[in-house]
Short mmCIF file of N, CA and C in Angstrom, two decimals:
data_model
loop_
_atom_site.label_atom_id
_atom_site.label_comp_id
_atom_site.label_asym_id
_atom_site.label_seq_id
_atom_site.Cartn_x
_atom_site.Cartn_y
_atom_site.Cartn_z
N MET A 123 154.82 67.25 60.57
CA MET A 123 154.77 65.79 60.59
C MET A 123 154.21 65.31 59.26
N PRO A 124 154.96 64.51 58.54
CA PRO A 124 154.45 63.99 57.26
C PRO A 124 153.37 62.93 57.47
N ILE A 125 152.43 62.90 56.56
CA ILE A 125 151.35 61.92 56.59
C ILE A 125 151.94 60.53 56.31
N THR A 126 151.49 59.54 57.09
CA THR A 126 152.02 58.19 56.93
C THR A 126 150.98 57.18 56.45
N ASN A 127 149.71 57.55 56.46
CA ASN A 127 148.64 56.63 56.08
C ASN A 127 148.70 56.38 54.57
N ASP A 128 148.94 55.13 54.18
CA ASP A 128 149.08 54.78 52.77
C ASP A 128 147.82 55.08 51.95
N LYS A 129 146.66 54.89 52.55
CA LYS A 129 145.41 55.17 51.84
C LYS A 129 145.33 56.65 51.48
N ILE A 130 145.72 57.49 52.40
CA ILE A 130 145.69 58.94 52.17
C ILE A 130 146.75 59.32 51.14
N LEU A 131 147.93 58.76 51.27
CA LEU A 131 149.02 59.10 50.36
C LEU A 131 148.70 58.73 48.90
N SER A 132 147.89 57.71 48.70
CA SER A 132 147.57 57.28 47.34
C SER A 132 146.25 57.85 46.82
N HIS A 133 145.60 58.70 47.62
CA HIS A 133 144.30 59.25 47.25
C HIS A 133 144.44 60.64 46.64
N ALA A 134 143.69 60.91 45.59
CA ALA A 134 143.65 62.24 44.99
C ALA A 134 142.41 62.96 45.49
N PHE A 135 142.60 63.90 46.40
CA PHE A 135 141.47 64.65 46.93
C PHE A 135 140.86 65.56 45.87
N LEU A 136 139.55 65.72 45.93
CA LEU A 136 138.80 66.62 45.05
C LEU A 136 139.01 66.32 43.57
N ARG A 137 139.25 65.08 43.26
CA ARG A 137 139.58 64.65 41.89
C ARG A 137 138.53 65.11 40.88
N GLU A 138 137.27 64.89 41.19
CA GLU A 138 136.20 65.26 40.26
C GLU A 138 136.18 66.77 40.02
N MET A 139 136.47 67.53 41.03
CA MET A 139 136.47 68.98 40.90
C MET A 139 137.67 69.45 40.07
N TYR A 140 138.81 68.83 40.27
CA TYR A 140 140.00 69.20 39.48
C TYR A 140 139.78 68.94 37.99
N SER A 141 138.95 67.96 37.68
CA SER A 141 138.72 67.63 36.26
C SER A 141 137.68 68.53 35.61
N ASP A 142 137.11 69.46 36.37
CA ASP A 142 136.08 70.36 35.85
C ASP A 142 136.62 71.79 35.89
N SER A 143 136.71 72.43 34.75
CA SER A 143 137.30 73.77 34.67
C SER A 143 136.48 74.83 35.42
N TYR A 144 135.28 74.52 35.82
CA TYR A 144 134.46 75.45 36.59
C TYR A 144 135.11 75.78 37.94
N TYR A 145 135.87 74.83 38.45
CA TYR A 145 136.52 75.01 39.74
C TYR A 145 137.99 75.37 39.51
N PRO A 146 138.39 76.55 39.94
CA PRO A 146 139.78 76.98 39.70
C PRO A 146 140.79 76.17 40.53
N ASP A 147 141.83 75.73 39.86
CA ASP A 147 142.84 74.90 40.52
C ASP A 147 143.45 75.58 41.75
N HIS A 148 143.69 76.89 41.68
CA HIS A 148 144.34 77.55 42.82
C HIS A 148 143.45 77.51 44.06
N VAL A 149 142.13 77.49 43.89
CA VAL A 149 141.23 77.38 45.03
C VAL A 149 141.15 75.92 45.48
N LEU A 150 141.12 75.01 44.52
CA LEU A 150 141.10 73.58 44.86
C LEU A 150 142.37 73.19 45.60
N ASP A 151 143.48 73.80 45.23
CA ASP A 151 144.72 73.51 45.94
C ASP A 151 144.60 73.87 47.43
N LYS A 152 143.89 74.96 47.71
CA LYS A 152 143.66 75.33 49.11
C LYS A 152 142.77 74.29 49.79
N GLY A 153 141.73 73.82 49.10
CA GLY A 153 140.86 72.79 49.64
C GLY A 153 141.61 71.50 49.88
N ASN A 154 142.48 71.14 48.94
CA ASN A 154 143.32 69.96 49.10
C ASN A 154 144.18 70.11 50.35
N GLY A 155 144.72 71.30 50.55
CA GLY A 155 145.55 71.56 51.73
C GLY A 155 144.76 71.42 53.03
N ILE A 156 143.50 71.86 53.01
CA ILE A 156 142.65 71.72 54.19
C ILE A 156 142.48 70.25 54.55
N LEU A 157 142.23 69.43 53.53
CA LEU A 157 142.04 67.99 53.77
C LEU A 157 143.34 67.34 54.26
N LEU A 158 144.46 67.74 53.69
CA LEU A 158 145.73 67.19 54.14
C LEU A 158 146.06 67.65 55.56
N ASP A 159 145.71 68.89 55.89
CA ASP A 159 145.91 69.37 57.26
C ASP A 159 145.04 68.57 58.23
N LEU A 160 143.83 68.23 57.80
CA LEU A 160 142.97 67.39 58.64
C LEU A 160 143.65 66.04 58.90
N CYS A 161 144.20 65.45 57.87
CA CYS A 161 144.90 64.17 58.03
C CYS A 161 146.08 64.30 58.98
N THR A 162 146.83 65.37 58.85
CA THR A 162 147.96 65.61 59.74
C THR A 162 147.48 65.73 61.18
N ALA A 163 146.39 66.47 61.39
CA ALA A 163 145.85 66.64 62.74
C ALA A 163 145.42 65.30 63.33
N ILE A 164 144.82 64.46 62.50
CA ILE A 164 144.39 63.14 62.96
C ILE A 164 145.60 62.28 63.34
N GLU A 165 146.65 62.38 62.55
CA GLU A 165 147.84 61.57 62.85
C GLU A 165 148.59 62.10 64.07
N GLU A 166 148.60 63.43 64.24
CA GLU A 166 149.31 64.01 65.38
C GLU A 166 148.60 63.71 66.70
N THR A 167 147.27 63.77 66.67
CA THR A 167 146.47 63.52 67.86
C THR A 167 145.32 62.61 67.46
N PRO A 168 145.58 61.30 67.39
CA PRO A 168 144.53 60.38 66.94
C PRO A 168 143.28 60.48 67.81
N PRO A 169 142.14 60.71 67.18
CA PRO A 169 140.90 60.80 67.96
C PRO A 169 140.54 59.47 68.59
N ALA A 170 140.11 59.52 69.84
CA ALA A 170 139.76 58.31 70.58
C ALA A 170 138.41 57.76 70.16
N ASP A 171 137.55 58.63 69.63
CA ASP A 171 136.22 58.20 69.25
C ASP A 171 135.68 59.15 68.18
N GLU A 172 134.46 58.87 67.72
CA GLU A 172 133.89 59.70 66.66
C GLU A 172 133.68 61.14 67.12
N ALA A 173 133.33 61.34 68.37
CA ALA A 173 133.13 62.71 68.86
C ALA A 173 134.41 63.53 68.73
N ALA A 174 135.53 62.92 69.03
CA ALA A 174 136.82 63.61 68.90
C ALA A 174 137.15 63.84 67.43
N LEU A 175 136.79 62.88 66.58
CA LEU A 175 136.99 63.06 65.14
C LEU A 175 136.16 64.23 64.64
N TYR A 176 134.91 64.33 65.08
CA TYR A 176 134.04 65.42 64.65
C TYR A 176 134.59 66.78 65.06
N GLU A 177 135.29 66.85 66.17
CA GLU A 177 135.92 68.11 66.57
C GLU A 177 136.97 68.53 65.54
N LEU A 178 137.74 67.57 65.06
CA LEU A 178 138.76 67.87 64.06
C LEU A 178 138.14 68.21 62.71
N THR A 179 137.09 67.49 62.33
CA THR A 179 136.47 67.78 61.04
C THR A 179 135.72 69.11 61.07
N ALA A 180 135.26 69.52 62.25
CA ALA A 180 134.59 70.81 62.36
C ALA A 180 135.54 71.95 61.99
N VAL A 181 136.77 71.86 62.44
CA VAL A 181 137.77 72.88 62.12
C VAL A 181 138.01 72.92 60.61
N ALA A 182 138.16 71.75 60.00
CA ALA A 182 138.39 71.69 58.55
C ALA A 182 137.17 72.20 57.78
N THR A 183 135.98 71.87 58.26
CA THR A 183 134.76 72.33 57.60
C THR A 183 134.66 73.85 57.66
N GLU A 184 134.99 74.44 58.78
CA GLU A 184 134.97 75.89 58.90
C GLU A 184 135.97 76.54 57.95
N ARG A 185 137.09 75.88 57.72
CA ARG A 185 138.06 76.40 56.76
C ARG A 185 137.49 76.33 55.34
N PHE A 186 136.72 75.28 55.03
CA PHE A 186 136.05 75.22 53.73
C PHE A 186 135.00 76.32 53.63
N ASN A 187 134.31 76.61 54.73
CA ASN A 187 133.35 77.71 54.72
C ASN A 187 134.03 79.01 54.29
N ALA A 188 135.19 79.27 54.84
CA ALA A 188 135.94 80.49 54.50
C ALA A 188 136.41 80.46 53.04
N LEU A 189 136.63 79.29 52.51
CA LEU A 189 137.10 79.14 51.13
C LEU A 189 136.02 79.53 50.12
N GLU A 190 134.78 79.55 50.55
CA GLU A 190 133.67 79.92 49.66
C GLU A 190 133.92 81.30 49.03
N GLU A 191 134.50 82.22 49.78
CA GLU A 191 134.80 83.54 49.24
C GLU A 191 135.78 83.45 48.08
N ASP A 192 136.77 82.58 48.20
CA ASP A 192 137.74 82.40 47.12
C ASP A 192 137.08 81.82 45.87
N PHE A 193 136.15 80.88 46.08
CA PHE A 193 135.42 80.33 44.95
C PHE A 193 134.64 81.44 44.25
N HIS A 194 133.92 82.25 45.01
CA HIS A 194 133.12 83.33 44.43
C HIS A 194 134.01 84.33 43.68
N ALA A 195 135.13 84.68 44.25
CA ALA A 195 136.04 85.63 43.62
C ALA A 195 136.55 85.10 42.28
N ALA A 196 136.59 83.79 42.15
CA ALA A 196 137.08 83.15 40.91
C ALA A 196 135.93 82.78 39.98
N GLY A 197 134.71 83.23 40.30
CA GLY A 197 133.56 82.94 39.44
C GLY A 197 133.01 81.54 39.59
N SER A 198 133.21 80.96 40.73
CA SER A 198 132.76 79.59 40.99
C SER A 198 132.03 79.58 42.33
N GLU A 199 131.63 78.41 42.77
CA GLU A 199 130.99 78.27 44.07
C GLU A 199 131.00 76.81 44.49
N ILE A 200 130.72 76.60 45.77
CA ILE A 200 130.57 75.24 46.28
C ILE A 200 129.10 74.89 46.10
N GLU A 201 128.81 74.23 44.98
CA GLU A 201 127.45 73.82 44.67
C GLU A 201 127.35 72.31 44.76
N THR A 202 126.32 71.72 44.19
CA THR A 202 126.01 70.31 44.40
C THR A 202 127.19 69.38 44.15
N ILE A 203 127.83 69.49 43.00
CA ILE A 203 128.94 68.59 42.68
C ILE A 203 130.07 68.80 43.68
N ALA A 204 130.37 70.04 43.98
CA ALA A 204 131.44 70.35 44.92
C ALA A 204 131.11 69.83 46.32
N ARG A 205 129.88 70.07 46.77
CA ARG A 205 129.48 69.59 48.10
C ARG A 205 129.66 68.08 48.20
N GLU A 206 129.21 67.37 47.18
CA GLU A 206 129.33 65.91 47.20
C GLU A 206 130.79 65.47 47.22
N ALA A 207 131.61 66.11 46.40
CA ALA A 207 133.03 65.73 46.33
C ALA A 207 133.73 65.99 47.67
N ILE A 208 133.45 67.14 48.25
CA ILE A 208 134.08 67.49 49.53
C ILE A 208 133.61 66.53 50.62
N CYS A 209 132.32 66.29 50.68
CA CYS A 209 131.77 65.38 51.70
C CYS A 209 132.33 63.97 51.53
N GLU A 210 132.44 63.51 50.29
CA GLU A 210 133.00 62.18 50.04
C GLU A 210 134.44 62.10 50.55
N ASP A 211 135.21 63.17 50.36
CA ASP A 211 136.59 63.14 50.83
C ASP A 211 136.67 63.19 52.35
N PHE A 212 135.78 63.92 53.00
CA PHE A 212 135.74 63.90 54.46
C PHE A 212 135.45 62.48 54.94
N PHE A 213 134.50 61.81 54.32
CA PHE A 213 134.17 60.45 54.72
C PHE A 213 135.33 59.50 54.41
N PHE A 214 136.01 59.72 53.28
CA PHE A 214 137.18 58.90 52.94
C PHE A 214 138.23 59.02 54.04
N VAL A 215 138.48 60.24 54.48
CA VAL A 215 139.47 60.46 55.54
C VAL A 215 139.04 59.72 56.81
N ALA A 216 137.78 59.87 57.19
CA ALA A 216 137.29 59.18 58.39
C ALA A 216 137.50 57.67 58.28
N SER A 217 137.15 57.12 57.15
CA SER A 217 137.29 55.67 56.94
C SER A 217 138.75 55.25 56.95
N ALA A 218 139.59 56.03 56.29
CA ALA A 218 141.02 55.70 56.21
C ALA A 218 141.68 55.68 57.58
N TYR A 219 141.12 56.44 58.51
CA TYR A 219 141.69 56.49 59.85
C TYR A 219 140.90 55.67 60.87
N GLY A 220 140.11 54.72 60.37
CA GLY A 220 139.48 53.76 61.27
C GLY A 220 138.10 54.11 61.76
N PHE A 221 137.43 55.04 61.07
CA PHE A 221 136.07 55.42 61.47
C PHE A 221 135.09 55.22 60.32
N PRO A 222 134.93 53.99 59.84
CA PRO A 222 134.04 53.74 58.70
C PRO A 222 132.56 53.93 59.02
N ASP A 223 132.22 54.00 60.30
CA ASP A 223 130.83 54.19 60.69
C ASP A 223 130.52 55.64 61.07
N ALA A 224 131.46 56.54 60.80
CA ALA A 224 131.22 57.95 61.10
C ALA A 224 130.02 58.44 60.30
N ASP A 225 129.26 59.32 60.90
CA ASP A 225 128.10 59.90 60.25
C ASP A 225 128.57 60.95 59.24
N PRO A 226 128.32 60.73 57.95
CA PRO A 226 128.79 61.69 56.93
C PRO A 226 128.30 63.12 57.18
N GLU A 227 127.09 63.27 57.68
CA GLU A 227 126.56 64.61 57.95
C GLU A 227 127.26 65.24 59.15
N ALA A 228 127.57 64.45 60.16
CA ALA A 228 128.25 64.97 61.34
C ALA A 228 129.68 65.40 61.02
N LEU A 229 130.29 64.75 60.04
CA LEU A 229 131.65 65.10 59.65
C LEU A 229 131.74 66.54 59.14
N VAL A 230 130.67 67.02 58.52
CA VAL A 230 130.66 68.37 57.94
C VAL A 230 129.51 69.20 58.53
N ALA A 231 129.16 68.93 59.77
CA ALA A 231 128.01 69.59 60.40
C ALA A 231 128.14 71.10 60.43
N GLU A 232 129.34 71.62 60.43
CA GLU A 232 129.57 73.06 60.51
C GLU A 232 129.47 73.76 59.15
N ARG A 233 129.18 73.02 58.12
CA ARG A 233 129.20 73.62 56.77
C ARG A 233 128.07 74.63 56.58
N ASP A 234 128.36 75.62 55.77
CA ASP A 234 127.34 76.57 55.36
C ASP A 234 127.25 76.64 53.84
N TRP A 235 127.62 75.56 53.21
CA TRP A 235 127.56 75.45 51.76
C TRP A 235 126.69 74.26 51.38
#
């Protein structure tokens, strides 16, 4: 199912990270895919409330947890700048889909980075 949300379609995920050579593009592409998959999941089964949204973001966050190994293998890591960029994009997704009051910490509660 293609994404239909105009805000998402016009947004560049992980933009700050892509502009920094410390973060390898091939790993960022995987992160971008995780965020797009989250958007697809939200559109396929729109969450009725924030609790349902957090269930979807938990899955995406766990996928980012697994991506940490790819960052390390490429000589990088999910550190302060990366954490902030990823968290901002999770919140952007929540807001774009009608959850502007979502708790930013709850969106990525499963993170280990």
